[in-house]
Amino acid sequence: MRYEKKSSWAKHFDFILLDLICAEIVIFLCYAFRNGLEGTIVSKNYGRLALLVGVLFICIVFFNEPYSGILRRGYLKELWAVLSFNAILLAAVFTFLFAMKMSADYSRIMLFTFFIINSVMTWFLHVMWKREIRKRTYHDGKLNRMLLITKREYVHQCVDRLMKNPYGSMRLVGIVLMENGERETEEDSIEGVPIVAKWSDYIEYCKNNVIDDVLFYLENEKLSDEIEELVDMGIVVHVNLVQLKENYLAYRVETINGIMTLTTGINNVTQWQLALKRLMDICGGIVGIILTGVIALIITPVIKVQSPGPIFFTQTRVGRNGRQFKIYKFRSMYMDAEQRKKELMASNKMNGLMFKMDNDPRIYPFGHFIRKTSLDEFPQFLNVLKGEMSLVGTRPPTLDEYKQYEPHHKSRLAMKPGVTGLWQVSGRSDITDFEEVVRLDNEYIRNWSLSLDIKILFRTLLVVVGKKGSV
């Protein structure tokens, strides 16, 4: 019989509940130590603080995804993860109290004490609870015992993947090698997992031993008779659908109008993650458009004097998977900049399909300033509100650049382009190799999360304030 796996939220609900209870107990003890037990129980201030900690805790869990991979983290990584989470929680509490003018009602020493004690207690609980999970997981009565049937050329790759997660629901107890001509093997185990039978007698082995699941890891093999025989024995059978590369393990089974498919891509994201990213874009876009209006009032007279013409520059760019759109910027170049670009290609400092040069003569004097301060990028918030761009993404190429792309270059267009991105905060124009830009963009897409977007936004502020890497 096959049981459905828990969802990711249900999977780590035990840690979430444990941490929330721990945080509430610690904040109670810290407040009581500061203000007395009786004063804490009847205090409205404590009630507000306890509610605030609980609400912010849930929000951070929802946005920051701190429990991803928690079972695979070692002691030091777990400590760092706990400290990071509690630092974010403390910063959020301080920010809320300051914004609501309530900071005078609460002791800063008490809040910092909460941070230290809660970090230690949470880390200790995580370590102990993971030890308990490991103990229960490896108990023979709790794990499904699985037999792997594969060929020699696949066995090491498959065993590596199966053994990666020590907290999985199955235990690999044996291997059967499907050898051509029943060739005997001198090996008695593969990476510590015993070879328990030959292809000709694996059914007999399954009949005489405890086997819950059988995994066929093969390619283009007809297995209908074998599968039927195992299912008739009450064994759950798994058959790999395709041979997937290590870099493309983000796959899922879908049904498209009644057609069952194995779907994979550079990354998988959920609808709620996309909805939250879009909500962030709308909120950031509204703020950005307001700032754009203020900036326009200040810089328009200077632009008109130094380079008569429109203050906005529009250009066709390429967005997600090749979609074209008009990008908006404050104009930082003379009106004939596009015509002069061909003359300057010899001075291109980029190695690849982008154009950048130091001391570009097409930029008028004040244009250097608005580029150095990244003020020219602000009108792109209109593209963000229109849904053509995101706050964080990859740089949208020009049509000329896009037409020269090799197939692997197009992977950087798998997400919406962004006003900022990973490569912009990793060096900006200091990076002169286009392949490095592609690598960083792919790294961003493969590892995308809401928390990564927030980190990049903060790093962007630091880069812009420091004027690092601008041209």
Short mmCIF file of C-alpha atoms in Angstrom, two decimals:
data_model
loop_
_atom_site.label_atom_id
_atom_site.label_comp_id
_atom_site.label_asym_id
_atom_site.label_seq_id
_atom_site.Cartn_x
_atom_site.Cartn_y
_atom_site.Cartn_z
CA MET A 1 0.00 0.00 0.00
CA ARG A 2 1.23 3.50 -0.84
CA TYR A 3 0.83 6.41 1.60
CA GLU A 4 0.91 10.03 0.47
CA LYS A 5 3.79 12.18 1.68
CA LYS A 6 3.13 15.13 3.93
CA SER A 7 3.24 18.62 2.52
CA SER A 8 6.32 20.71 3.32
CA TRP A 9 4.42 22.76 5.92
CA ALA A 10 3.06 19.66 7.66
CA LYS A 11 6.50 18.08 7.42
CA HIS A 12 8.09 20.73 9.65
CA PHE A 13 5.04 21.74 11.67
CA ASP A 14 6.58 20.07 14.73
CA PHE A 15 9.60 22.41 14.61
CA ILE A 16 7.42 25.47 13.97
CA LEU A 17 5.13 24.70 16.91
CA LEU A 18 8.07 23.83 19.15
CA ASP A 19 9.85 27.11 18.34
CA LEU A 20 6.70 29.22 18.75
CA ILE A 21 5.98 27.73 22.18
CA CYS A 22 9.63 28.21 23.17
CA ALA A 23 9.60 31.87 22.08
CA GLU A 24 6.40 32.58 24.04
CA ILE A 25 7.73 30.89 27.18
CA VAL A 26 11.05 32.75 26.99
CA ILE A 27 9.41 36.17 26.41
CA PHE A 28 7.15 35.48 29.39
CA LEU A 29 10.09 34.56 31.63
CA CYS A 30 12.15 37.56 30.51
CA TYR A 31 9.27 39.98 31.08
CA ALA A 32 8.44 38.38 34.45
CA PHE A 33 12.07 38.58 35.57
CA ARG A 34 12.08 42.29 34.68
CA ASN A 35 8.63 43.28 35.98
CA GLY A 36 7.64 40.55 38.45
CA LEU A 37 5.37 37.55 37.96
CA GLU A 38 2.18 39.20 39.21
CA GLY A 39 2.76 42.33 37.15
CA THR A 40 3.37 40.24 34.04
CA ILE A 41 0.14 38.22 34.31
CA VAL A 42 -2.10 41.33 34.50
CA SER A 43 0.03 43.56 32.24
CA LYS A 44 -1.47 44.74 28.95
CA ASN A 45 2.02 45.57 27.74
CA TYR A 46 3.06 41.93 28.13
CA GLY A 47 -0.07 40.79 26.28
CA ARG A 48 0.74 43.09 23.36
CA LEU A 49 4.37 41.94 23.29
CA ALA A 50 3.45 38.24 23.41
CA LEU A 51 0.97 38.71 20.57
CA LEU A 52 3.52 40.74 18.58
CA VAL A 53 6.21 38.06 18.96
CA GLY A 54 3.76 35.36 17.85
CA VAL A 55 2.51 37.26 14.80
CA LEU A 56 6.00 38.31 13.68
CA PHE A 57 7.27 34.76 14.23
CA ILE A 58 4.62 33.35 11.87
CA CYS A 59 5.28 36.09 9.28
CA ILE A 60 9.03 35.41 9.27
CA VAL A 61 8.42 31.67 8.93
CA PHE A 62 6.09 32.37 6.01
CA PHE A 63 8.39 34.76 4.16
CA ASN A 64 11.88 33.58 5.09
CA GLU A 65 11.42 29.79 4.88
CA PRO A 66 13.87 29.10 7.77
CA TYR A 67 12.99 25.42 8.07
CA SER A 68 14.05 24.44 4.57
CA GLY A 69 16.59 21.61 4.87
CA ILE A 70 16.50 21.72 8.67
CA LEU A 71 16.94 17.96 9.03
CA ARG A 72 20.16 18.03 7.00
CA ARG A 73 21.84 20.83 8.94
CA GLY A 74 24.76 20.07 11.24
CA TYR A 75 25.31 21.61 14.69
CA LEU A 76 27.12 24.76 13.50
CA LYS A 77 24.82 25.39 10.54
CA GLU A 78 21.85 24.91 12.85
CA LEU A 79 23.27 27.43 15.32
CA TRP A 80 23.81 29.98 12.54
CA ALA A 81 20.27 29.41 11.22
CA VAL A 82 18.77 29.86 14.70
CA LEU A 83 20.80 33.02 15.37
CA SER A 84 19.80 34.47 11.99
CA PHE A 85 16.12 33.75 12.58
CA ASN A 86 16.12 35.25 16.07
CA ALA A 87 18.07 38.30 14.89
CA ILE A 88 15.41 38.92 12.23
CA LEU A 89 12.69 38.43 14.84
CA LEU A 90 14.35 40.87 17.25
CA ALA A 91 14.88 43.45 14.49
CA ALA A 92 11.22 43.11 13.46
CA VAL A 93 10.08 43.62 17.07
CA PHE A 94 12.26 46.72 17.47
CA THR A 95 11.09 48.12 14.12
CA PHE A 96 7.41 47.65 15.00
CA LEU A 97 7.79 49.15 18.47
CA PHE A 98 9.68 52.14 17.06
CA ALA A 99 7.16 52.69 14.26
CA MET A 100 4.22 52.54 16.70
CA LYS A 101 6.04 54.75 19.24
CA MET A 102 5.87 51.97 21.85
CA SER A 103 9.60 51.39 22.35
CA ALA A 104 9.61 53.30 25.66
CA ASP A 105 7.23 50.72 27.15
CA TYR A 106 9.73 47.87 26.88
CA SER A 107 13.24 47.36 28.20
CA ARG A 108 15.89 46.91 25.51
CA ILE A 109 17.95 44.80 27.92
CA MET A 110 14.94 42.53 28.37
CA LEU A 111 14.52 42.14 24.59
CA PHE A 112 18.22 41.42 24.04
CA THR A 113 18.07 38.88 26.87
CA PHE A 114 15.13 37.26 25.08
CA PHE A 115 17.24 37.06 21.90
CA ILE A 116 20.13 35.30 23.67
CA ILE A 117 18.07 32.86 25.76
CA ASN A 118 15.64 32.04 22.95
CA SER A 119 18.53 31.39 20.53
CA VAL A 120 20.20 28.98 22.95
CA MET A 121 16.95 27.23 23.87
CA THR A 122 15.79 26.93 20.25
CA TRP A 123 19.13 25.51 19.14
CA PHE A 124 19.12 22.99 21.99
CA LEU A 125 15.54 21.93 21.20
CA HIS A 126 16.38 21.53 17.50
CA VAL A 127 19.38 19.34 18.28
CA MET A 128 17.44 17.17 20.72
CA TRP A 129 14.36 16.88 18.52
CA LYS A 130 16.42 15.95 15.45
CA ARG A 131 18.17 13.30 17.54
CA GLU A 132 14.78 11.91 18.50
CA ILE A 133 13.62 11.98 14.87
CA ARG A 134 16.79 10.16 13.81
CA LYS A 135 16.25 7.54 16.52
CA ARG A 136 12.64 6.94 15.44
CA THR A 137 13.48 7.06 11.74
CA TYR A 138 16.17 4.40 11.91
CA HIS A 139 14.10 2.02 13.96
CA ASP A 140 13.50 -1.02 11.73
CA GLY A 141 9.79 -1.03 12.51
CA LYS A 142 9.35 2.56 11.31
CA LEU A 143 11.15 2.50 7.96
CA ASN A 144 10.05 0.96 4.70
CA ARG A 145 12.70 -1.52 3.53
CA MET A 146 13.57 -0.91 -0.11
CA LEU A 147 15.34 -3.06 -2.71
CA LEU A 148 17.11 -1.34 -5.61
CA ILE A 149 17.25 -3.04 -9.02
CA THR A 150 19.52 -1.30 -11.51
CA LYS A 151 22.43 -1.70 -13.93
CA ARG A 152 26.08 -1.33 -13.09
CA GLU A 153 26.45 1.98 -14.94
CA TYR A 154 23.72 3.58 -12.81
CA VAL A 155 24.27 1.98 -9.42
CA HIS A 156 26.72 4.45 -7.84
CA GLN A 157 24.75 7.50 -8.98
CA CYS A 158 21.50 6.03 -7.72
CA VAL A 159 22.85 4.87 -4.36
CA ASP A 160 24.41 8.32 -3.81
CA ARG A 161 21.04 9.98 -4.27
CA LEU A 162 19.18 7.49 -2.13
CA MET A 163 21.67 7.83 0.72
CA LYS A 164 21.77 11.64 0.70
CA ASN A 165 18.83 12.14 3.06
CA PRO A 166 19.30 10.21 6.32
CA TYR A 167 15.79 11.22 7.42
CA GLY A 168 13.93 9.70 4.48
CA SER A 169 10.97 7.33 4.87
CA MET A 170 12.77 4.36 3.27
CA ARG A 171 15.88 2.38 4.08
CA LEU A 172 17.89 0.89 1.22
CA VAL A 173 18.56 -2.69 2.35
CA GLY A 174 19.82 -4.36 -0.81
CA ILE A 175 20.83 -4.11 -4.45
CA VAL A 176 20.17 -6.34 -7.43
CA LEU A 177 22.34 -5.73 -10.49
CA MET A 178 20.74 -6.50 -13.84
CA GLU A 179 23.85 -7.90 -15.53
CA ASN A 180 24.03 -8.81 -19.21
CA GLY A 181 24.39 -12.55 -19.55
CA GLU A 182 24.07 -12.97 -15.77
CA ARG A 183 27.73 -12.02 -15.31
CA GLU A 184 28.80 -12.67 -11.75
CA THR A 185 30.20 -9.73 -9.78
CA GLU A 186 33.14 -9.89 -7.41
CA GLU A 187 31.65 -7.11 -5.29
CA ASP A 188 29.45 -7.99 -2.35
CA SER A 189 28.32 -4.42 -1.62
CA ILE A 190 28.08 -0.95 -3.17
CA GLU A 191 28.91 1.94 -0.80
CA GLY A 192 27.99 -0.24 2.16
CA VAL A 193 24.71 -1.54 0.72
CA PRO A 194 24.86 -5.34 0.11
CA ILE A 195 24.22 -6.95 -3.27
CA VAL A 196 21.63 -9.46 -2.11
CA ALA A 197 20.54 -11.35 -5.22
CA LYS A 198 21.01 -11.93 -8.93
CA TRP A 199 18.51 -10.76 -11.52
CA SER A 200 17.33 -14.34 -11.99
CA ASP A 201 16.35 -14.89 -8.36
CA TYR A 202 15.36 -11.48 -6.94
CA ILE A 203 11.70 -12.61 -6.77
CA GLU A 204 12.72 -15.45 -4.50
CA TYR A 205 14.66 -12.98 -2.34
CA CYS A 206 11.61 -10.70 -2.06
CA LYS A 207 9.46 -13.68 -1.08
CA ASN A 208 11.81 -14.78 1.71
CA ASN A 209 12.76 -11.36 3.13
CA VAL A 210 11.04 -8.25 4.43
CA ILE A 211 10.78 -5.90 1.44
CA ASP A 212 8.22 -3.08 1.34
CA ASP A 213 9.33 -1.26 -1.82
CA VAL A 214 11.27 -2.07 -4.97
CA LEU A 215 12.86 0.67 -7.06
CA PHE A 216 13.70 -0.07 -10.72
CA TYR A 217 16.34 2.46 -11.78
CA LEU A 218 16.74 1.54 -15.43
CA GLU A 219 16.36 3.01 -18.89
CA ASN A 220 14.15 1.80 -21.77
CA GLU A 221 13.42 -1.55 -20.15
CA LYS A 222 10.09 -3.39 -20.51
CA LEU A 223 9.10 -4.31 -16.97
CA SER A 224 5.35 -4.92 -17.09
CA ASP A 225 5.59 -8.61 -16.08
CA GLU A 226 8.08 -7.90 -13.28
CA ILE A 227 5.99 -5.02 -11.90
CA GLU A 228 2.80 -7.11 -11.98
CA GLU A 229 4.49 -9.97 -10.16
CA LEU A 230 5.81 -7.69 -7.40
CA VAL A 231 2.50 -5.86 -7.00
CA ASP A 232 0.76 -9.22 -6.68
CA MET A 233 3.10 -9.86 -3.74
CA GLY A 234 1.88 -6.66 -2.05
CA ILE A 235 5.13 -4.76 -2.71
CA VAL A 236 5.09 -1.10 -3.77
CA VAL A 237 6.98 -0.65 -7.05
CA HIS A 238 8.76 2.53 -8.15
CA VAL A 239 10.09 3.02 -11.67
CA ASN A 240 12.28 5.99 -12.58
CA LEU A 241 10.71 7.84 -15.49
CA VAL A 242 13.81 9.43 -17.01
CA GLN A 243 17.52 9.77 -16.28
CA LEU A 244 17.81 13.26 -14.83
CA LYS A 245 21.00 15.25 -14.42
CA GLU A 246 22.03 16.32 -10.94
CA ASN A 247 21.39 19.98 -11.81
CA TYR A 248 17.76 19.33 -12.77
CA LEU A 249 16.17 17.53 -9.85
CA ALA A 250 13.34 20.08 -9.44
CA TYR A 251 10.71 17.85 -11.03
CA ARG A 252 7.10 16.91 -10.35
CA VAL A 253 4.32 14.82 -11.84
CA GLU A 254 1.56 16.86 -13.46
CA THR A 255 -1.57 16.21 -15.48
CA ILE A 256 -2.15 18.37 -18.55
CA ASN A 257 -5.67 17.85 -19.91
CA GLY A 258 -5.60 14.21 -18.87
CA ILE A 259 -2.02 13.59 -20.03
CA MET A 260 0.30 12.60 -17.15
CA THR A 261 3.73 14.19 -17.47
CA LEU A 262 7.00 14.39 -15.55
CA THR A 263 7.70 18.12 -15.44
CA THR A 264 11.08 19.64 -14.70
CA GLY A 265 12.72 23.02 -15.12
CA ILE A 266 15.48 25.21 -13.82
CA ASN A 267 13.46 25.67 -10.60
CA ASN A 268 9.98 24.95 -9.24
CA VAL A 269 8.02 27.64 -7.40
CA THR A 270 4.56 27.58 -5.89
CA GLN A 271 1.68 29.87 -6.76
CA TRP A 272 1.73 31.47 -3.32
CA GLN A 273 5.43 32.29 -3.70
CA LEU A 274 4.72 33.98 -7.04
CA ALA A 275 1.76 35.83 -5.50
CA LEU A 276 3.92 37.11 -2.64
CA LYS A 277 6.68 38.14 -5.07
CA ARG A 278 4.09 40.05 -7.11
CA LEU A 279 2.72 41.68 -3.93
CA MET A 280 6.26 42.79 -3.06
CA ASP A 281 6.64 44.17 -6.59
CA ILE A 282 3.40 46.16 -6.36
CA CYS A 283 4.25 47.65 -2.95
CA GLY A 284 7.82 48.44 -4.03
CA GLY A 285 6.62 49.75 -7.38
CA ILE A 286 4.21 52.21 -5.77
CA VAL A 287 6.95 53.58 -3.50
CA GLY A 288 9.37 53.66 -6.44
CA ILE A 289 6.97 55.60 -8.69
CA ILE A 290 6.45 58.23 -5.97
CA LEU A 291 10.22 58.62 -5.61
CA THR A 292 10.56 58.75 -9.40
CA GLY A 293 8.17 61.73 -9.50
CA VAL A 294 10.16 63.58 -6.84
CA ILE A 295 13.47 62.84 -8.59
CA ALA A 296 12.04 63.94 -11.95
CA LEU A 297 11.12 67.37 -10.52
CA ILE A 298 14.71 67.85 -9.34
CA ILE A 299 16.73 66.56 -12.30
CA THR A 300 14.55 67.56 -15.26
CA PRO A 301 15.91 71.16 -15.49
CA VAL A 302 19.51 69.91 -15.45
CA ILE A 303 18.87 67.32 -18.17
CA LYS A 304 17.13 69.89 -20.36
CA VAL A 305 20.05 72.31 -20.07
CA GLN A 306 22.87 69.80 -20.66
CA SER A 307 21.14 67.65 -23.30
CA PRO A 308 17.92 69.08 -24.75
CA GLY A 309 15.31 66.43 -25.44
CA PRO A 310 13.00 64.08 -23.52
CA ILE A 311 13.97 63.25 -19.93
CA PHE A 312 12.90 59.64 -20.34
CA PHE A 313 14.67 57.05 -22.46
CA THR A 314 12.68 54.11 -23.82
CA GLN A 315 14.08 51.04 -25.46
CA THR A 316 12.78 47.61 -26.47
CA ARG A 317 14.13 44.96 -24.13
CA VAL A 318 13.61 41.21 -23.87
CA GLY A 319 11.91 39.77 -20.80
CA ARG A 320 10.77 36.37 -19.57
CA ASN A 321 11.34 33.63 -22.16
CA GLY A 322 11.74 36.17 -25.00
CA ARG A 323 8.77 38.50 -24.38
CA GLN A 324 9.48 42.03 -25.58
CA PHE A 325 8.59 45.22 -23.70
CA LYS A 326 9.52 48.89 -23.52
CA ILE A 327 11.86 49.75 -20.66
CA TYR A 328 11.86 53.23 -19.10
CA LYS A 329 14.88 55.11 -17.75
CA PHE A 330 15.93 58.67 -17.06
CA ARG A 331 17.98 59.61 -20.09
CA SER A 332 21.67 59.78 -19.20
CA MET A 333 23.07 59.97 -22.76
CA TYR A 334 22.98 62.39 -25.65
CA MET A 335 20.16 61.96 -28.14
CA ASP A 336 22.39 60.28 -30.76
CA ALA A 337 23.75 57.65 -28.35
CA GLU A 338 22.32 54.63 -30.17
CA GLN A 339 23.73 55.75 -33.52
CA ARG A 340 27.20 56.21 -32.03
CA LYS A 341 27.26 52.80 -30.31
CA LYS A 342 28.64 50.98 -33.38
CA GLU A 343 31.60 53.37 -33.52
CA LEU A 344 32.51 52.53 -29.92
CA MET A 345 32.25 48.73 -30.01
CA ALA A 346 36.04 48.43 -30.11
CA SER A 347 36.13 49.97 -26.62
CA ASN A 348 33.65 47.48 -25.16
CA LYS A 349 35.05 46.21 -21.83
CA MET A 350 32.65 43.28 -21.69
CA ASN A 351 33.75 39.88 -22.94
CA GLY A 352 30.53 38.70 -24.56
CA LEU A 353 27.06 39.87 -25.46
CA MET A 354 26.83 43.10 -23.46
CA PHE A 355 28.19 46.59 -24.05
CA LYS A 356 29.91 48.67 -21.36
CA MET A 357 32.82 51.04 -21.48
CA ASP A 358 34.62 53.39 -19.14
CA ASN A 359 34.20 57.13 -19.76
CA ASP A 360 31.51 56.58 -22.37
CA PRO A 361 31.51 59.80 -24.49
CA ARG A 362 27.80 59.42 -25.21
CA ILE A 363 27.00 60.29 -21.58
CA TYR A 364 26.54 64.00 -20.89
CA PRO A 365 28.14 65.38 -17.67
CA PHE A 366 25.11 65.15 -15.38
CA GLY A 367 24.35 61.73 -16.88
CA HIS A 368 27.48 60.39 -15.18
CA PHE A 369 26.02 61.48 -11.83
CA ILE A 370 22.59 59.91 -12.30
CA ARG A 371 24.25 56.68 -13.46
CA LYS A 372 26.72 56.70 -10.56
CA THR A 373 23.82 57.08 -8.13
CA SER A 374 21.55 54.72 -10.13
CA LEU A 375 18.90 57.43 -10.40
CA ASP A 376 18.44 56.54 -14.07
CA GLU A 377 16.91 53.19 -13.03
CA PHE A 378 13.95 54.63 -11.09
CA PRO A 379 11.46 54.89 -14.01
CA GLN A 380 11.70 51.09 -14.28
CA PHE A 381 9.31 50.94 -11.33
CA LEU A 382 6.63 51.66 -13.93
CA ASN A 383 7.67 48.43 -15.69
CA VAL A 384 7.39 46.70 -12.32
CA LEU A 385 3.83 47.94 -11.78
CA LYS A 386 2.90 46.88 -15.31
CA GLY A 387 4.13 43.36 -14.55
CA GLU A 388 6.87 43.41 -17.19
CA MET A 389 9.65 43.45 -14.60
CA SER A 390 10.17 42.56 -10.96
CA LEU A 391 12.04 44.34 -8.18
CA VAL A 392 14.62 41.54 -8.26
CA GLY A 393 15.45 39.45 -11.30
CA THR A 394 17.94 39.33 -14.15
CA ARG A 395 19.10 42.14 -16.41
CA PRO A 396 16.84 42.43 -19.51
CA PRO A 397 18.98 42.25 -22.68
CA THR A 398 18.54 44.50 -25.71
CA LEU A 399 17.18 43.00 -28.92
CA ASP A 400 20.64 43.06 -30.50
CA GLU A 401 22.11 41.14 -27.59
CA TYR A 402 19.25 38.64 -27.52
CA LYS A 403 19.57 37.81 -31.22
CA GLN A 404 23.19 36.72 -30.62
CA TYR A 405 22.36 34.44 -27.66
CA GLU A 406 23.51 30.84 -27.61
CA PRO A 407 20.84 28.40 -26.34
CA HIS A 408 22.30 28.24 -22.82
CA HIS A 409 22.23 32.04 -22.53
CA LYS A 410 18.43 32.04 -22.71
CA SER A 411 18.21 30.29 -19.33
CA ARG A 412 18.76 33.69 -17.67
CA LEU A 413 15.36 34.74 -19.06
CA ALA A 414 13.48 32.00 -17.21
CA MET A 415 12.20 34.62 -14.73
CA LYS A 416 11.03 38.18 -15.13
CA PRO A 417 13.88 40.69 -15.45
CA GLY A 418 14.52 42.85 -12.42
CA VAL A 419 15.43 46.40 -11.49
CA THR A 420 18.25 44.78 -9.52
CA GLY A 421 19.67 41.29 -9.32
CA LEU A 422 22.40 39.03 -8.02
CA TRP A 423 25.02 40.04 -10.57
CA GLN A 424 24.36 43.74 -9.96
CA VAL A 425 25.17 43.35 -6.27
CA SER A 426 28.11 41.04 -6.99
CA GLY A 427 30.20 43.60 -8.79
CA ARG A 428 27.97 45.35 -11.34
CA SER A 429 30.20 46.75 -14.07
CA ASP A 430 33.32 45.35 -12.37
CA ILE A 431 32.24 42.03 -13.94
CA THR A 432 33.50 42.05 -17.53
CA ASP A 433 32.70 38.48 -18.61
CA PHE A 434 29.18 37.89 -19.92
CA GLU A 435 29.42 34.20 -19.07
CA GLU A 436 29.94 35.21 -15.44
CA VAL A 437 26.75 37.30 -15.66
CA VAL A 438 24.92 34.26 -17.03
CA ARG A 439 26.33 32.09 -14.24
CA LEU A 440 25.19 34.51 -11.53
CA ASP A 441 21.75 34.89 -13.09
CA ASN A 442 21.36 31.11 -13.25
CA GLU A 443 22.52 30.80 -9.66
CA TYR A 444 19.82 33.29 -8.68
CA ILE A 445 17.08 31.45 -10.60
CA ARG A 446 18.07 27.98 -9.35
CA ASN A 447 18.18 29.12 -5.71
CA TRP A 448 15.35 31.66 -5.83
CA SER A 449 13.33 32.32 -2.70
CA LEU A 450 11.55 35.31 -1.19
CA SER A 451 14.28 35.63 1.43
CA LEU A 452 16.93 35.77 -1.33
CA ASP A 453 15.02 38.65 -2.98
CA ILE A 454 14.95 40.54 0.32
CA LYS A 455 18.71 40.00 0.83
CA ILE A 456 19.45 41.28 -2.69
CA LEU A 457 17.29 44.38 -2.12
CA PHE A 458 19.24 45.20 1.05
CA ARG A 459 22.56 44.56 -0.69
CA THR A 460 21.43 46.81 -3.54
CA LEU A 461 20.93 49.68 -1.11
CA LEU A 462 24.46 49.18 0.22
CA VAL A 463 25.91 49.02 -3.32
CA VAL A 464 24.04 52.15 -4.45
CA VAL A 465 25.00 54.12 -1.32
CA GLY A 466 28.62 53.05 -1.79
CA LYS A 467 28.42 53.78 -5.57
CA LYS A 468 30.29 50.54 -6.10
CA GLY A 469 30.64 49.11 -9.58
CA SER A 470 28.67 51.80 -11.44
CA VAL A 471 29.58 53.15 -14.84
#
